[in-house]
Amino acid sequence: MSIRFAVLGAGRIGQVHAKAVSSVQGAILVAVADPVESAAQHICDSYGCDIRTIDTILASADVDAVIICTPTDTHADLIERFVKSGKAVFCEKPVDLDVKRARKVVETVAAEKGQLMVGFQRRFDPDFMALKKAIDDGVIGEVEMVTLTSRDPGAPPADYIKRSGGIFRDMTIHDFDVARWLLGEEVATVQAAASVLTDPAIKGLGDYDSVNVILTTKTGKQCTITNTRRATYGYDQRIEVHGSKGSVSAENHRQSRIEVANADGYTRPPLLDFFMNRYTAAYANEIAAFVAAVANNTPTPTTGLDGLKALELADAALASVATGQTIRLS
Amino acid sequence: MSIRFAVLGAGRIGQVHAKAVSSVQGAILVAVADPVESAAQHICDSYGCDIRTIDTILASADVDAVIICTPTDTHADLIERFVKSGKAVFCEKPVDLDVKRARKVVETVAAEKGQLMVGFQRRFDPDFMALKKAIDDGVIGEVEMVTLTSRDPGAPPADYIKRSGGIFRDMTIHDFDVARWLLGEEVATVQAAASVLTDPAIKGLGDYDSVNVILTTKTGKQCTITNTRRATYGYDQRIEVHGSKGSVSAENHRQSRIEVANADGYTRPPLLDFFMNRYTAAYANEIAAFVAAVANNTPTPTTGLDGLKALELADAALASVATGQTIRLS
Amino acid sequence: MSIRFAVLGAGRIGQVHAKAVSSVQGAILVAVADPVESAAQHICDSYGCDIRTIDTILASADVDAVIICTPTDTHADLIERFVKSGKAVFCEKPVDLDVKRARKVVETVAAEKGQLMVGFQRRFDPDFMALKKAIDDGVIGEVEMVTLTSRDPGAPPADYIKRSGGIFRDMTIHDFDVARWLLGEEVATVQAAASVLTDPAIKGLGDYDSVNVILTTKTGKQCTITNTRRATYGYDQRIEVHGSKGSVSAENHRQSRIEVANADGYTRPPLLDFFMNRYTAAYANEIAAFVAAVANNTPTPTTGLDGLKALELADAALASVATGQTIRLS
Amino acid sequence: MSIRFAVLGAGRIGQVHAKAVSSVQGAILVAVADPVESAAQHICDSYGCDIRTIDTILASADVDAVIICTPTDTHADLIERFVKSGKAVFCEKPVDLDVKRARKVVETVAAEKGQLMVGFQRRFDPDFMALKKAIDDGVIGEVEMVTLTSRDPGAPPADYIKRSGGIFRDMTIHDFDVARWLLGEEVATVQAAASVLTDPAIKGLGDYDSVNVILTTKTGKQCTITNTRRATYGYDQRIEVHGSKGSVSAENHRQSRIEVANADGYTRPPLLDFFMNRYTAAYANEIAAFVAAVANNTPTPTTGLDGLKALELADAALASVATGQTIRLS
């Protein structure tokens, strides 16, 4: 029997997930909710489903699972309400910008024995999965040092930055999750540096645009994260993992695989410059994994705890910048 | 209004095209025909449509266009029957193994003012399209020399080889079409060499497994084609075009974008090893282009004439091998 | 007129520099000193020169310049003595393991108006020079983030580690110098993490084998340095510099430029695994630059101050590890 | 005891070989001959040797071996005279532009039991040697298809072309030799196409600038050669060998190993654009191999027969172009 879905929030990422649900075997899109009717209508037109309010969906017996793509400040409440109603929940990161609130959500989900998967799509990117598999297969021996490079083509609008919780909670949070995934053990200490180099307006918003972070685990494994909000050559997303027997890395995705040679040299196209086409396959795989977990009633591959842990790392990075201290996680 | 399709032949490539039709905006899959009911049923189950006989489809008022994926020896007749019935036709290559018959089909289509698109999917591969665009944009100046490398992971079964018309008509034919597309002018002379190097059984079938061809146009532009039926590293599909101002090339598709480094060196995965996942995007783009041509009643991007010309080059290559002569096309 | 050289210390690096002097136009190798006669003799046999004691060389009117390749703990004294004797001095890094002593040397050289070049050969590697030139030509705009990856194939012997001053003063010191060279402004703060992951014996020696460092300048430019003492794939030496208009990076040097493709994938050879053949051209360029500076009586491209600054960064990194603090440089 | 050399002809390539002799252990440069005194003097100044006439060198008891770098039309006579005088001979390709004359030279050398090495430096390029070693080590199994791409940055002057014997004898000849070296068996048939695409003046000289050749051995192994006289991106020199178990290829040499990324894409520098710096190491290795053969009185790695065979292939290619036939070698 197919899992029946509703998508809450029909914005950019809601559209992506609606499409994923529609193309995954074993999942049916039943309803969508969004105060902006044209957005909701667009999903209905594309994939065929009802428009309902969130409250109606909460009460809908024909909805087994929801995908929360609403604004961040609604995530925690919605997760709790839907988990309590017995529905499986997929929620875009973050659970909440406040660690305490996020922790409470995780506790609630546990108490309810609910299913909560948090949207860290990078874990489902085919190349990153191949990299992880190589590690798990022992190809590089014991993981020692992880190097993550994430650079956005450009900064989001000021309005977005204001509500984002800052670069560590909005952008680096993906790297924090990838770091935990690849290090294979929890982070013990965090050191971070942060500057504003691309646009002074970002300073005015109390945020940074260029950051480097060092994570160290209890056994001494290390991870560095390099982020910037401006890369002229596209959306730069690289992973390199160094181990006792070797190293494994994943290349970027270019706009095409051609190369032009002339008197100026050999030129390959810039990178894909938008997270949505860079991670198209990842988003689809992610939803497929959620569908499988709900269908089989197995643990979701990412959980609220993953969301919480990544958020704690973001807070630690901020504290390191503020205090000039290496922050030790409890 | 959507174009209503029927797929004739529900084998491997029929499945691919049925999927493409189902996902292209403006196209609806109405019917499928195949004597093997389970194959036809599989398409119905996946995409929703009727099973009908070919004759029924020919008479169906609710079918605007057909995609012919039946065995090669049925192509010519089916094209003629469906074009005469006023339906748009997409046909997998080749139109026919016999040049005269293929020429007659082209004439019939012209007389009927019908629409016939022949399936040369490489022209619709995103990377090859980017390469072609670079040429058309003048990036490499005047095209002078084209180098095509196509290597299959392994030879098809003996039964297939027997009916295939031989390596030039079955495999090189794609390169002949790409050569014409990229050279931008017709081929004047053909020189070819052919050997059996991978499996003596292929010799017994009167075919070759390793061939090289030089094509030359009237103005002296040249193209080399290298084909073999065995490549341990996957499905090797490369294009390089050298021009007066520079060169443009397209890389292969690997199984993933990871690289492992250890004492043995730096290793990237083998290539995709099947034409269907190598050309997934190409097949979808190809059908989308056909749908657009039918919807707008514009010329299809490839035609029966393209099928005919490629076949003439295959025959010329065979003649060159047989006679030790440079074959001049009329 | 040619500059007449003596090489002090005929070990591994002394041999390299003797060869460089012999092949640089405008330089003549006159003498070599080494308590191990066979080592000195080898240089004489290869390039033709006298064996003399250090004291004799100090008094030799036919020696204009010396290249100090003796053990680290002799560097400071030798620099001072030779500078006072009016000879130009090239000294392998470090000037001294003690910052105060190194500072005194710098002051002495300044007081004597002497010429002291410190051996940071990476600045003279053709690829790194091309990278620096691209930055200086404005190709990437304003430098924002530098990423340095240096991995040794294996740890040096325990005896060497004991006398080396530790990984930051022995290995990272090259990266500290490259960081200053590329950032184009002095480092303001240092954060470092250090572990022992490859060999517990290194812990017994009070050293580390795996370190990450973040350097930040006053204006917020950042540099990360990743070092490890074990890389199975060779001597890993990469630079990437990200700027406001783009990025520039330098690739590693492989053992050859071949690539093998088979069912296991596409494999290129491991990296050169020894700093001497990796930096052959750099060592030659370095000595040529020293010869030019001496011949023209111009400032040397690197100075004792560069040696001192790099050492201060090493000490700051150690302090950061020890205290868990971001260390601010005065 | 060292082998004592004379260099005949102090032009561009004479300078290269003089330098090689000077730096190879076991070889001494004794004399140079050139009617242009300044050229000869330059070699004397750089490496220390006498200027003598060719006749004097022929009679010089202190000369064991000569390197012939004089104009092509003098090669055959000089080889014969020096071989007869008992000296070992290294001669730049070609032995002669006329196959009969070249054959006679080979016979004379054989009759005299002399040593004649012909200058096919590509066999001594470190990367091509690594590629050959991989083949000899069985890494790719049985060799099946060789692909050689050689593109010059620009055509030589008209005067040079006139005397060169045409593109097949001057440029492709290197590829013919490499083909024989890599195929591991003699060529049975030759097919060639040739055009003038870069400069009509070349047509006026009776030559071509763009050629493709297919070589086939008796057992059906094939080799394609692609040549052009104009490549805007530098001196393009690639080899790819496809075998039963895999493939091996050798990359080009760029001006440096940097890569710049910006909104236009990822750009690596053009190739080295001169055969002399592209093949610096090859020329040195080549002379070292000659010195070793002379010193040990062993067969030289390339011989007059290699020169003859390559020339025969050039003639066959010309005949194929002229007659439109596949040319069979006797």
PDB file of C-alpha atoms in Angstrom, chain B residues 142-268:
ATOM      1  CA  GLU B 142      36.040  26.794 -38.641  1.00  0.00           C
ATOM      2  CA  VAL B 143      35.675  23.046 -37.973  1.00  0.00           C
ATOM      3  CA  GLU B 144      38.656  21.152 -39.416  1.00  0.00           C
ATOM      4  CA  MET B 145      38.962  17.727 -37.803  1.00  0.00           C
ATOM      5  CA  VAL B 146      36.478  15.674 -35.813  1.00  0.00           C
ATOM      6  CA  THR B 147      37.608  12.736 -33.674  1.00  0.00           C
ATOM      7  CA  LEU B 148      34.944  10.280 -32.503  1.00  0.00           C
ATOM      8  CA  THR B 149      35.729   7.480 -30.091  1.00  0.00           C
ATOM      9  CA  SER B 150      32.970   4.968 -29.379  1.00  0.00           C
ATOM     10  CA  ARG B 151      33.716   1.774 -27.568  1.00  0.00           C
ATOM     11  CA  ASP B 152      31.127  -0.658 -26.315  1.00  0.00           C
ATOM     12  CA  PRO B 153      31.694  -2.523 -23.058  1.00  0.00           C
ATOM     13  CA  GLY B 154      31.065  -5.815 -24.850  1.00  0.00           C
ATOM     14  CA  ALA B 155      29.760  -7.316 -28.063  1.00  0.00           C
ATOM     15  CA  PRO B 156      26.035  -8.059 -28.409  1.00  0.00           C
ATOM     16  CA  PRO B 157      24.915 -11.711 -28.676  1.00  0.00           C
ATOM     17  CA  ALA B 158      25.624 -13.604 -31.880  1.00  0.00           C
ATOM     18  CA  ASP B 159      21.922 -13.603 -32.752  1.00  0.00           C
ATOM     19  CA  TYR B 160      21.803  -9.851 -32.587  1.00  0.00           C
ATOM     20  CA  ILE B 161      24.976  -9.468 -34.654  1.00  0.00           C
ATOM     21  CA  LYS B 162      23.526 -11.675 -37.397  1.00  0.00           C
ATOM     22  CA  ARG B 163      20.521  -9.421 -37.840  1.00  0.00           C
ATOM     23  CA  SER B 164      22.323  -6.159 -37.163  1.00  0.00           C
ATOM     24  CA  GLY B 165      23.773  -5.537 -40.592  1.00  0.00           C
ATOM     25  CA  GLY B 166      27.259  -5.560 -39.088  1.00  0.00           C
ATOM     26  CA  ILE B 167      29.227  -3.143 -36.926  1.00  0.00           C
ATOM     27  CA  PHE B 168      29.176  -0.280 -39.444  1.00  0.00           C
ATOM     28  CA  ARG B 169      25.368  -0.337 -39.816  1.00  0.00           C
ATOM     29  CA  ASP B 170      24.681  -1.076 -36.160  1.00  0.00           C
ATOM     30  CA  MET B 171      27.298   0.750 -34.121  1.00  0.00           C
ATOM     31  CA  THR B 172      29.323   3.106 -36.314  1.00  0.00           C
ATOM     32  CA  ILE B 173      26.083   4.412 -37.768  1.00  0.00           C
ATOM     33  CA  HIS B 174      25.699   6.620 -34.687  1.00  0.00           C
ATOM     34  CA  ASP B 175      29.171   8.051 -35.290  1.00  0.00           C
ATOM     35  CA  PHE B 176      28.398   8.596 -38.961  1.00  0.00           C
ATOM     36  CA  ASP B 177      25.414  10.672 -37.939  1.00  0.00           C
ATOM     37  CA  VAL B 178      27.392  12.608 -35.337  1.00  0.00           C
ATOM     38  CA  ALA B 179      30.135  13.204 -37.921  1.00  0.00           C
ATOM     39  CA  ARG B 180      27.653  14.717 -40.387  1.00  0.00           C
ATOM     40  CA  TRP B 181      26.119  16.807 -37.623  1.00  0.00           C
ATOM     41  CA  LEU B 182      29.460  18.226 -36.506  1.00  0.00           C
ATOM     42  CA  LEU B 183      31.277  18.541 -39.836  1.00  0.00           C
ATOM     43  CA  GLY B 184      28.468  20.718 -41.110  1.00  0.00           C
ATOM     44  CA  GLU B 185      28.877  19.457 -44.660  1.00  0.00           C
ATOM     45  CA  GLU B 186      28.386  16.154 -46.433  1.00  0.00           C
ATOM     46  CA  VAL B 187      31.059  13.506 -46.562  1.00  0.00           C
ATOM     47  CA  ALA B 188      32.796  13.082 -49.917  1.00  0.00           C
ATOM     48  CA  THR B 189      35.087  10.103 -49.331  1.00  0.00           C
ATOM     49  CA  VAL B 190      35.271   7.178 -46.906  1.00  0.00           C
ATOM     50  CA  GLN B 191      38.277   5.037 -45.943  1.00  0.00           C
ATOM     51  CA  ALA B 192      37.874   2.224 -43.463  1.00  0.00           C
ATOM     52  CA  ALA B 193      39.844  -0.537 -41.806  1.00  0.00           C
ATOM     53  CA  ALA B 194      38.224  -3.402 -39.933  1.00  0.00           C
ATOM     54  CA  SER B 195      39.504  -6.357 -37.915  1.00  0.00           C
ATOM     55  CA  VAL B 196      38.320  -9.012 -35.533  1.00  0.00           C
ATOM     56  CA  LEU B 197      40.379  -8.731 -32.370  1.00  0.00           C
ATOM     57  CA  THR B 198      38.110  -9.471 -29.433  1.00  0.00           C
ATOM     58  CA  ASP B 199      36.329 -12.698 -30.348  1.00  0.00           C
ATOM     59  CA  PRO B 200      36.908 -15.030 -33.333  1.00  0.00           C
ATOM     60  CA  ALA B 201      33.204 -15.927 -33.244  1.00  0.00           C
ATOM     61  CA  ILE B 202      32.512 -12.491 -34.670  1.00  0.00           C
ATOM     62  CA  LYS B 203      34.590 -13.390 -37.701  1.00  0.00           C
ATOM     63  CA  GLY B 204      32.456 -16.456 -38.148  1.00  0.00           C
ATOM     64  CA  LEU B 205      29.433 -14.170 -38.329  1.00  0.00           C
ATOM     65  CA  GLY B 206      31.045 -12.196 -41.115  1.00  0.00           C
ATOM     66  CA  ASP B 207      31.381  -9.123 -38.964  1.00  0.00           C
ATOM     67  CA  TYR B 208      34.173  -7.056 -37.387  1.00  0.00           C
ATOM     68  CA  ASP B 209      34.711  -5.817 -33.827  1.00  0.00           C
ATOM     69  CA  SER B 210      37.427  -3.175 -34.268  1.00  0.00           C
ATOM     70  CA  VAL B 211      37.175  -0.503 -36.921  1.00  0.00           C
ATOM     71  CA  ASN B 212      38.672   2.835 -37.846  1.00  0.00           C
ATOM     72  CA  VAL B 213      37.184   5.158 -40.430  1.00  0.00           C
ATOM     73  CA  ILE B 214      38.347   8.374 -42.050  1.00  0.00           C
ATOM     74  CA  LEU B 215      35.685  10.611 -43.567  1.00  0.00           C
ATOM     75  CA  THR B 216      36.643  13.577 -45.720  1.00  0.00           C
ATOM     76  CA  THR B 217      34.351  16.311 -46.974  1.00  0.00           C
ATOM     77  CA  LYS B 218      34.626  18.107 -50.293  1.00  0.00           C
ATOM     78  CA  THR B 219      36.450  21.020 -48.672  1.00  0.00           C
ATOM     79  CA  GLY B 220      38.902  18.697 -46.951  1.00  0.00           C
ATOM     80  CA  LYS B 221      37.495  18.602 -43.415  1.00  0.00           C
ATOM     81  CA  GLN B 222      38.254  15.230 -41.897  1.00  0.00           C
ATOM     82  CA  CYS B 223      36.709  12.974 -39.294  1.00  0.00           C
ATOM     83  CA  THR B 224      38.136   9.824 -37.730  1.00  0.00           C
ATOM     84  CA  ILE B 225      35.959   7.275 -36.018  1.00  0.00           C
ATOM     85  CA  THR B 226      37.371   4.622 -33.708  1.00  0.00           C
ATOM     86  CA  ASN B 227      35.095   1.782 -32.649  1.00  0.00           C
ATOM     87  CA  THR B 228      35.579  -1.404 -30.735  1.00  0.00           C
ATOM     88  CA  ARG B 229      33.159  -3.858 -29.236  1.00  0.00           C
ATOM     89  CA  ARG B 230      35.154  -4.361 -26.043  1.00  0.00           C
ATOM     90  CA  ALA B 231      36.220  -1.775 -23.483  1.00  0.00           C
ATOM     91  CA  THR B 232      36.850  -3.093 -19.989  1.00  0.00           C
ATOM     92  CA  TYR B 233      36.359   0.381 -18.504  1.00  0.00           C
ATOM     93  CA  GLY B 234      32.792   0.895 -19.651  1.00  0.00           C
ATOM     94  CA  TYR B 235      30.889   2.628 -22.408  1.00  0.00           C
ATOM     95  CA  ASP B 236      33.395   4.995 -23.979  1.00  0.00           C
ATOM     96  CA  GLN B 237      31.781   7.891 -25.825  1.00  0.00           C
ATOM     97  CA  ARG B 238      34.025  10.796 -26.665  1.00  0.00           C
ATOM     98  CA  ILE B 239      33.962  13.630 -29.151  1.00  0.00           C
ATOM     99  CA  GLU B 240      36.737  16.061 -29.986  1.00  0.00           C
ATOM    100  CA  VAL B 241      36.432  18.760 -32.598  1.00  0.00           C
ATOM    101  CA  HIS B 242      39.457  20.712 -33.726  1.00  0.00           C
ATOM    102  CA  GLY B 243      38.986  24.022 -35.458  1.00  0.00           C
ATOM    103  CA  SER B 244      40.870  27.004 -36.734  1.00  0.00           C
ATOM    104  CA  LYS B 245      40.615  28.883 -33.435  1.00  0.00           C
ATOM    105  CA  GLY B 246      40.692  26.035 -30.954  1.00  0.00           C
ATOM    106  CA  SER B 247      39.269  22.721 -29.964  1.00  0.00           C
ATOM    107  CA  VAL B 248      36.276  21.467 -28.006  1.00  0.00           C
ATOM    108  CA  SER B 249      35.803  18.047 -26.488  1.00  0.00           C
ATOM    109  CA  ALA B 250      33.258  16.191 -24.364  1.00  0.00           C
ATOM    110  CA  GLU B 251      34.272  13.890 -21.524  1.00  0.00           C
ATOM    111  CA  ASN B 252      32.852  10.506 -20.656  1.00  0.00           C
ATOM    112  CA  HIS B 253      30.333   9.825 -17.884  1.00  0.00           C
ATOM    113  CA  ARG B 254      31.702   7.934 -14.909  1.00  0.00           C
ATOM    114  CA  GLN B 255      29.722   5.847 -12.466  1.00  0.00           C
ATOM    115  CA  SER B 256      30.301   8.530  -9.855  1.00  0.00           C
ATOM    116  CA  ARG B 257      32.465  11.590  -9.360  1.00  0.00           C
ATOM    117  CA  ILE B 258      34.633  10.212  -6.590  1.00  0.00           C
ATOM    118  CA  GLU B 259      38.368   9.615  -6.712  1.00  0.00           C
ATOM    119  CA  VAL B 260      40.336   7.349  -4.402  1.00  0.00           C
ATOM    120  CA  ALA B 261      44.032   7.966  -3.781  1.00  0.00           C
ATOM    121  CA  ASN B 262      46.347   5.390  -2.299  1.00  0.00           C
ATOM    122  CA  ALA B 263      49.665   3.691  -2.921  1.00  0.00           C
ATOM    123  CA  ASP B 264      48.359   2.430  -6.279  1.00  0.00           C
ATOM    124  CA  GLY B 265      47.612   5.944  -7.460  1.00  0.00           C
ATOM    125  CA  TYR B 266      44.530   8.066  -8.021  1.00  0.00           C
ATOM    126  CA  THR B 267      41.531   6.091  -9.223  1.00  0.00           C
ATOM    127  CA  ARG B 268      38.208   7.297 -10.549  1.00  0.00           C
TER     128      ARG B 268
END
